[in-house]
């Protein structure tokens, strides 16, 4: 497998970054995970807009334009013969002085790599078991609006799911309201309403999340952004997750207790597959 590292296509076994790279030392960077379907990146502009926004907020100079990165991604897909894949795009601040100060780190590191797409049935979304994280997430943190490389809280929470034999971990705020999972946004169905927590500095405003809100409108459903208590999820008509790697996953249980299942989840999944195939 070939990867792209700072201007060169190299075998992944030979790909290296400096040991003093700030992304490695401090998680000082950003990433995006983009679905590749029929050799084309899905929702490329939306992902790159978020990456560029994060780079501007962190004051990391993105040395390649969207068009240049797209050409690199297309060449990486061609060289590896991977028309179906997940593209991981990493941007770090690069090497700087010792310590937390970003001073002197003026040569960002850019890495693109391809990975397997999780298998999903095109006719129905996967069913996932969830567990609730043992600790609350910090609220109103500006960094949550971008996919930063600082993901230790998510790593610890995901380990809880692994230990319980579940697929994902539900993250809560200090008041017990559902926020998201470690790698996905959460939705619930209430009648004709398709609801998700508001993007007010406590969740990642996911790219697929935005798409599902748009698709809901086309299906005569009513998209809503509002908070929900963790216990209230059991009183909804259904719960599902959205993520770039597979679109939609239906939440079938939480902490060993079955969750309601709504036909609207299947309808939205079908609309997502149709949007993906329209590339």
mmCIF file of C-alpha atoms in Angstrom:
data_model
loop_
_atom_site.group_PDB
_atom_site.id
_atom_site.type_symbol
_atom_site.label_atom_id
_atom_site.label_comp_id
_atom_site.label_asym_id
_atom_site.label_seq_id
_atom_site.Cartn_x
_atom_site.Cartn_y
_atom_site.Cartn_z
ATOM 1 C CA UNK A 1 0.000 0.000 0.000
ATOM 2 C CA UNK A 2 1.261 3.451 -0.919
ATOM 3 C CA UNK A 3 0.690 6.526 1.239
ATOM 4 C CA UNK A 4 1.327 10.207 0.585
ATOM 5 C CA UNK A 5 3.697 11.944 3.011
ATOM 6 C CA UNK A 6 4.742 15.561 2.519
ATOM 7 C CA UNK A 7 4.809 15.554 -1.255
ATOM 8 C CA UNK A 8 5.844 11.953 -1.915
ATOM 9 C CA UNK A 9 4.089 8.649 -2.550
ATOM 10 C CA UNK A 10 5.906 5.980 -0.545
ATOM 11 C CA UNK A 11 5.253 2.429 0.631
ATOM 12 C CA UNK A 12 3.540 2.515 4.008
ATOM 13 C CA UNK A 13 6.352 0.406 5.487
ATOM 14 C CA UNK A 14 8.795 3.174 4.574
ATOM 15 C CA UNK A 15 6.613 6.129 5.510
ATOM 16 C CA UNK A 16 8.002 8.167 8.419
ATOM 17 C CA UNK A 17 7.458 11.441 10.215
ATOM 18 C CA UNK A 18 9.989 13.116 12.558
ATOM 19 C CA UNK A 19 9.914 11.968 16.189
ATOM 20 C CA UNK A 20 9.583 15.646 17.166
ATOM 21 C CA UNK A 21 6.490 16.224 15.037
ATOM 22 C CA UNK A 22 3.932 18.065 17.188
ATOM 23 C CA UNK A 23 1.123 15.857 16.005
ATOM 24 C CA UNK A 24 2.958 12.880 17.513
ATOM 25 C CA UNK A 25 4.065 14.715 20.665
ATOM 26 C CA UNK A 26 0.934 16.687 21.526
ATOM 27 C CA UNK A 27 -1.851 15.767 19.138
ATOM 28 C CA UNK A 28 -1.312 19.208 17.593
ATOM 29 C CA UNK A 29 -3.174 18.647 14.362
ATOM 30 C CA UNK A 30 -6.360 17.717 12.543
ATOM 31 C CA UNK A 31 -7.720 14.852 10.494
ATOM 32 C CA UNK A 32 -10.616 13.968 8.234
ATOM 33 C CA UNK A 33 -11.967 10.548 7.256
ATOM 34 C CA UNK A 34 -13.628 10.563 3.835
ATOM 35 C CA UNK A 35 -15.595 7.789 2.121
ATOM 36 C CA UNK A 36 -14.278 6.831 -1.318
ATOM 37 C CA UNK A 37 -16.926 5.286 -3.579
ATOM 38 C CA UNK A 38 -16.365 4.381 -7.238
ATOM 39 C CA UNK A 39 -12.940 6.061 -6.925
ATOM 40 C CA UNK A 40 -14.505 9.374 -5.938
ATOM 41 C CA UNK A 41 -14.484 11.074 -2.505
ATOM 42 C CA UNK A 42 -17.950 11.551 -1.035
ATOM 43 C CA UNK A 43 -18.715 15.056 0.300
ATOM 44 C CA UNK A 44 -15.173 16.187 -0.420
ATOM 45 C CA UNK A 45 -15.902 19.934 -0.260
ATOM 46 C CA UNK A 46 -17.655 19.632 3.096
ATOM 47 C CA UNK A 47 -14.791 17.671 4.641
ATOM 48 C CA UNK A 48 -12.159 20.047 3.283
ATOM 49 C CA UNK A 49 -14.105 23.091 4.436
ATOM 50 C CA UNK A 50 -14.041 21.703 7.975
ATOM 51 C CA UNK A 51 -10.334 20.910 7.687
ATOM 52 C CA UNK A 52 -9.580 24.410 6.424
ATOM 53 C CA UNK A 53 -11.698 25.934 9.182
ATOM 54 C CA UNK A 54 -9.853 23.930 11.809
ATOM 55 C CA UNK A 55 -6.473 24.827 10.343
ATOM 56 C CA UNK A 56 -7.390 28.533 10.403
ATOM 57 C CA UNK A 57 -8.635 28.274 14.003
ATOM 58 C CA UNK A 58 -5.449 26.493 15.119
ATOM 59 C CA UNK A 59 -3.327 28.813 12.964
ATOM 60 C CA UNK A 60 -1.769 25.922 11.053
ATOM 61 C CA UNK A 61 -0.764 26.908 7.530
ATOM 62 C CA UNK A 62 -2.346 24.444 5.110
ATOM 63 C CA UNK A 63 0.238 24.390 2.321
ATOM 64 C CA UNK A 64 -1.978 22.639 -0.261
ATOM 65 C CA UNK A 65 -5.244 23.826 -1.782
ATOM 66 C CA UNK A 66 -8.410 21.737 -1.969
ATOM 67 C CA UNK A 67 -7.727 21.153 -5.651
ATOM 68 C CA UNK A 68 -4.152 20.000 -5.002
ATOM 69 C CA UNK A 69 -5.246 17.660 -2.232
ATOM 70 C CA UNK A 70 -7.982 16.259 -4.466
ATOM 71 C CA UNK A 71 -5.451 15.484 -7.202
ATOM 72 C CA UNK A 72 -3.236 13.744 -4.650
ATOM 73 C CA UNK A 73 -6.197 11.742 -3.321
ATOM 74 C CA UNK A 74 -7.216 10.676 -6.825
ATOM 75 C CA UNK A 75 -3.670 9.610 -7.649
ATOM 76 C CA UNK A 76 -3.397 7.686 -4.370
ATOM 77 C CA UNK A 77 -6.633 5.845 -5.205
ATOM 78 C CA UNK A 78 -5.349 5.057 -8.699
ATOM 79 C CA UNK A 79 -1.898 3.895 -7.587
ATOM 80 C CA UNK A 80 -3.379 1.573 -4.974
ATOM 81 C CA UNK A 81 -6.269 0.343 -7.111
ATOM 82 C CA UNK A 82 -8.740 1.096 -4.312
ATOM 83 C CA UNK A 83 -12.019 2.420 -5.760
ATOM 84 C CA UNK A 84 -13.772 1.587 -2.460
ATOM 85 C CA UNK A 85 -11.909 2.838 0.596
ATOM 86 C CA UNK A 86 -11.713 5.275 3.463
ATOM 87 C CA UNK A 87 -9.325 8.159 2.923
ATOM 88 C CA UNK A 88 -7.601 9.432 6.040
ATOM 89 C CA UNK A 89 -6.167 12.936 5.686
ATOM 90 C CA UNK A 90 -3.860 14.049 8.518
ATOM 91 C CA UNK A 91 -2.481 17.531 9.060
ATOM 92 C CA UNK A 92 -0.055 18.311 11.883
ATOM 93 C CA UNK A 93 1.724 21.529 12.778
ATOM 94 C CA UNK A 94 5.046 19.817 12.102
ATOM 95 C CA UNK A 95 8.316 20.143 14.013
ATOM 96 C CA UNK A 96 8.893 23.105 16.329
ATOM 97 C CA UNK A 97 10.684 24.033 19.508
ATOM 98 C CA UNK A 98 10.538 21.777 22.557
ATOM 99 C CA UNK A 99 7.514 22.535 24.743
ATOM 100 C CA UNK A 100 3.917 23.491 24.140
ATOM 101 C CA UNK A 101 4.577 26.754 22.335
ATOM 102 C CA UNK A 102 3.879 26.421 18.581
ATOM 103 C CA UNK A 103 6.604 28.967 17.893
ATOM 104 C CA UNK A 104 8.905 27.918 15.084
ATOM 105 C CA UNK A 105 6.645 25.138 13.764
ATOM 106 C CA UNK A 106 6.270 26.519 10.258
ATOM 107 C CA UNK A 107 6.370 23.376 8.106
ATOM 108 C CA UNK A 108 3.113 21.428 8.533
ATOM 109 C CA UNK A 109 3.060 17.699 7.865
ATOM 110 C CA UNK A 110 0.400 16.294 5.480
ATOM 111 C CA UNK A 111 -0.303 12.562 5.225
ATOM 112 C CA UNK A 112 -2.961 10.806 3.117
ATOM 113 C CA UNK A 113 -3.652 7.092 3.454
ATOM 114 C CA UNK A 114 -6.316 4.605 2.347
ATOM 115 C CA UNK A 115 -8.056 2.047 4.558
ATOM 116 C CA UNK A 116 -10.672 -0.686 4.233
ATOM 117 C CA UNK A 117 -14.333 0.291 4.257
ATOM 118 C CA UNK A 118 -16.331 -1.571 6.921
ATOM 119 C CA UNK A 119 -18.718 -3.971 5.190
ATOM 120 C CA UNK A 120 -22.367 -2.932 5.332
ATOM 121 C CA UNK A 121 -25.512 -4.348 3.798
ATOM 122 C CA UNK A 122 -26.733 -1.850 1.174
ATOM 123 C CA UNK A 123 -30.313 -2.771 2.049
ATOM 124 C CA UNK A 124 -30.232 -2.193 5.816
ATOM 125 C CA UNK A 125 -28.009 -0.395 8.326
ATOM 126 C CA UNK A 126 -25.940 -2.354 10.850
ATOM 127 C CA UNK A 127 -27.313 -2.694 14.380
ATOM 128 C CA UNK A 128 -24.997 -1.494 17.113
ATOM 129 C CA UNK A 129 -25.010 -2.014 20.861
ATOM 130 C CA UNK A 130 -24.061 1.038 22.925
ATOM 131 C CA UNK A 131 -22.778 1.560 26.449
ATOM 132 C CA UNK A 132 -22.746 4.820 28.389
ATOM 133 C CA UNK A 133 -19.380 6.399 29.162
ATOM 134 C CA UNK A 134 -18.375 6.364 32.815
ATOM 135 C CA UNK A 135 -17.316 10.025 32.755
ATOM 136 C CA UNK A 136 -18.965 13.180 31.341
ATOM 137 C CA UNK A 137 -17.516 15.201 28.492
ATOM 138 C CA UNK A 138 -16.471 18.835 28.916
ATOM 139 C CA UNK A 139 -19.062 21.294 27.614
ATOM 140 C CA UNK A 140 -18.690 24.287 25.302
ATOM 141 C CA UNK A 141 -15.143 23.549 24.158
ATOM 142 C CA UNK A 142 -14.424 25.294 20.835
ATOM 143 C CA UNK A 143 -12.145 22.459 19.713
ATOM 144 C CA UNK A 144 -15.113 20.075 19.500
ATOM 145 C CA UNK A 145 -16.215 21.668 16.219
ATOM 146 C CA UNK A 146 -13.131 20.265 14.469
ATOM 147 C CA UNK A 147 -11.602 16.791 14.161
ATOM 148 C CA UNK A 148 -8.470 17.423 16.164
ATOM 149 C CA UNK A 149 -5.876 14.759 16.886
ATOM 150 C CA UNK A 150 -6.597 15.164 20.617
ATOM 151 C CA UNK A 151 -8.873 12.157 21.110
ATOM 152 C CA UNK A 152 -7.721 10.567 24.381
ATOM 153 C CA UNK A 153 -11.151 10.935 26.016
ATOM 154 C CA UNK A 154 -12.700 9.157 23.036
ATOM 155 C CA UNK A 155 -10.047 6.445 23.206
ATOM 156 C CA UNK A 156 -10.830 5.787 26.873
ATOM 157 C CA UNK A 157 -14.579 5.817 26.221
ATOM 158 C CA UNK A 158 -14.252 3.445 23.261
ATOM 159 C CA UNK A 159 -12.264 1.057 25.472
ATOM 160 C CA UNK A 160 -15.394 0.828 27.645
ATOM 161 C CA UNK A 161 -17.392 -0.375 24.629
ATOM 162 C CA UNK A 162 -14.690 -2.901 23.745
ATOM 163 C CA UNK A 163 -14.719 -4.270 27.297
ATOM 164 C CA UNK A 164 -18.511 -4.632 27.200
ATOM 165 C CA UNK A 165 -18.630 -6.253 23.750
ATOM 166 C CA UNK A 166 -20.465 -3.215 22.354
ATOM 167 C CA UNK A 167 -19.795 -1.287 19.155
ATOM 168 C CA UNK A 168 -19.870 2.276 20.524
ATOM 169 C CA UNK A 169 -19.922 4.412 23.661
ATOM 170 C CA UNK A 170 -22.510 7.118 24.309
ATOM 171 C CA UNK A 171 -20.964 10.332 25.617
ATOM 172 C CA UNK A 172 -22.939 12.539 28.023
ATOM 173 C CA UNK A 173 -22.540 16.053 29.361
ATOM 174 C CA UNK A 174 -22.391 16.758 33.091
ATOM 175 C CA UNK A 175 -26.189 17.024 33.211
ATOM 176 C CA UNK A 176 -26.765 13.567 31.749
ATOM 177 C CA UNK A 177 -27.769 14.698 28.269
ATOM 178 C CA UNK A 178 -26.637 12.641 25.278
ATOM 179 C CA UNK A 179 -24.036 14.390 23.124
ATOM 180 C CA UNK A 180 -22.600 11.932 20.593
ATOM 181 C CA UNK A 181 -20.569 8.719 20.565
ATOM 182 C CA UNK A 182 -16.815 8.421 20.255
ATOM 183 C CA UNK A 183 -16.915 8.395 16.440
ATOM 184 C CA UNK A 184 -20.475 9.288 15.456
ATOM 185 C CA UNK A 185 -23.314 11.738 15.927
ATOM 186 C CA UNK A 186 -26.506 10.508 17.539
ATOM 187 C CA UNK A 187 -30.087 10.943 16.262
ATOM 188 C CA UNK A 188 -33.458 9.882 17.547
ATOM 189 C CA UNK A 189 -36.885 9.711 15.930
ATOM 190 C CA UNK A 190 -39.962 11.220 17.579
ATOM 191 C CA UNK A 191 -43.002 10.872 15.347
ATOM 192 C CA UNK A 192 -42.041 12.682 12.133
ATOM 193 C CA UNK A 193 -39.228 14.545 13.859
ATOM 194 C CA UNK A 194 -35.633 13.459 13.285
ATOM 195 C CA UNK A 195 -33.679 14.968 16.156
ATOM 196 C CA UNK A 196 -30.030 15.416 17.084
ATOM 197 C CA UNK A 197 -28.237 17.393 19.819
ATOM 198 C CA UNK A 198 -27.457 21.000 18.883
ATOM 199 C CA UNK A 199 -23.993 21.894 17.654
ATOM 200 C CA UNK A 200 -23.296 24.508 20.317
ATOM 201 C CA UNK A 201 -19.695 23.709 21.164
ATOM 202 C CA UNK A 202 -20.226 20.321 22.798
ATOM 203 C CA UNK A 203 -20.369 17.993 19.769
ATOM 204 C CA UNK A 204 -18.600 17.564 16.466
ATOM 205 C CA UNK A 205 -20.918 18.848 13.718
ATOM 206 C CA UNK A 206 -20.442 15.785 11.550
ATOM 207 C CA UNK A 207 -20.465 15.894 7.767
ATOM 208 C CA UNK A 208 -22.850 12.928 7.558
ATOM 209 C CA UNK A 209 -24.945 14.493 10.321
ATOM 210 C CA UNK A 210 -25.506 17.532 8.083
ATOM 211 C CA UNK A 211 -26.379 15.313 5.125
ATOM 212 C CA UNK A 212 -28.971 13.355 7.121
ATOM 213 C CA UNK A 213 -30.617 16.591 8.269
ATOM 214 C CA UNK A 214 -30.885 17.609 4.593
ATOM 215 C CA UNK A 215 -32.200 14.201 3.514
ATOM 216 C CA UNK A 216 -34.824 14.271 6.266
ATOM 217 C CA UNK A 217 -36.336 17.391 4.727
ATOM 218 C CA UNK A 218 -36.603 15.730 1.318
ATOM 219 C CA UNK A 219 -38.429 12.782 2.910
ATOM 220 C CA UNK A 220 -41.091 14.993 4.514
ATOM 221 C CA UNK A 221 -39.522 14.448 7.928
ATOM 222 C CA UNK A 222 -38.876 17.325 10.323
ATOM 223 C CA UNK A 223 -35.218 17.809 11.325
ATOM 224 C CA UNK A 224 -34.733 19.223 14.808
ATOM 225 C CA UNK A 225 -31.734 20.114 16.970
ATOM 226 C CA UNK A 226 -32.459 19.850 20.669
ATOM 227 C CA UNK A 227 -31.040 18.217 23.804
ATOM 228 C CA UNK A 228 -32.167 14.887 25.203
ATOM 229 C CA UNK A 229 -31.556 13.155 28.502
ATOM 230 C CA UNK A 230 -29.893 9.761 28.237
ATOM 231 C CA UNK A 231 -32.876 8.019 29.865
ATOM 232 C CA UNK A 232 -35.309 9.675 27.447
ATOM 233 C CA UNK A 233 -33.715 7.792 24.540
ATOM 234 C CA UNK A 234 -35.733 4.750 25.615
ATOM 235 C CA UNK A 235 -38.955 6.744 25.160
ATOM 236 C CA UNK A 236 -38.229 7.720 21.548
ATOM 237 C CA UNK A 237 -39.376 5.879 18.426
ATOM 238 C CA UNK A 238 -35.840 4.917 17.461
ATOM 239 C CA UNK A 239 -32.160 5.854 17.755
ATOM 240 C CA UNK A 240 -29.408 5.827 15.145
ATOM 241 C CA UNK A 241 -25.856 7.072 14.609
ATOM 242 C CA UNK A 242 -24.254 8.819 11.639
ATOM 243 C CA UNK A 243 -20.607 8.565 10.589
ATOM 244 C CA UNK A 244 -18.626 8.976 7.390
ATOM 245 C CA UNK A 245 -17.373 5.400 7.197
ATOM 246 C CA UNK A 246 -20.799 3.765 6.795
ATOM 247 C CA UNK A 247 -23.429 6.475 6.812
ATOM 248 C CA UNK A 248 -25.936 5.197 9.369
ATOM 249 C CA UNK A 249 -25.804 2.576 12.114
ATOM 250 C CA UNK A 250 -28.961 1.762 14.053
ATOM 251 C CA UNK A 251 -28.625 1.765 17.846
ATOM 252 C CA UNK A 252 -30.375 -1.399 19.028
ATOM 253 C CA UNK A 253 -29.493 -1.328 22.726
ATOM 254 C CA UNK A 254 -27.974 0.882 25.414
ATOM 255 C CA UNK A 255 -26.296 -0.639 28.459
ATOM 256 C CA UNK A 256 -27.956 -3.975 27.723
ATOM 257 C CA UNK A 257 -31.474 -2.539 27.449
ATOM 258 C CA UNK A 258 -33.216 -2.638 24.066
ATOM 259 C CA UNK A 259 -33.896 0.647 22.309
ATOM 260 C CA UNK A 260 -36.978 1.301 20.149
ATOM 261 C CA UNK A 261 -36.470 0.856 16.404
ATOM 262 C CA UNK A 262 -38.112 3.157 13.870
ATOM 263 C CA UNK A 263 -38.786 2.511 10.162
ATOM 264 C CA UNK A 264 -37.580 6.079 9.586
ATOM 265 C CA UNK A 265 -34.021 4.849 10.216
ATOM 266 C CA UNK A 266 -34.324 2.417 7.315
ATOM 267 C CA UNK A 267 -35.838 5.134 5.120
ATOM 268 C CA UNK A 268 -32.990 7.530 5.845
ATOM 269 C CA UNK A 269 -30.423 4.792 5.276
ATOM 270 C CA UNK A 270 -31.909 4.126 1.850
ATOM 271 C CA UNK A 271 -31.719 7.833 1.035
ATOM 272 C CA UNK A 272 -28.092 7.914 2.182
ATOM 273 C CA UNK A 273 -27.187 4.949 -0.054
ATOM 274 C CA UNK A 274 -28.911 6.663 -2.977
ATOM 275 C CA UNK A 275 -26.906 9.861 -2.338
ATOM 276 C CA UNK A 276 -23.683 7.858 -2.137
ATOM 277 C CA UNK A 277 -24.429 6.047 -5.396
ATOM 278 C CA UNK A 278 -25.213 9.332 -7.148
ATOM 279 C CA UNK A 279 -21.520 10.320 -7.038
#
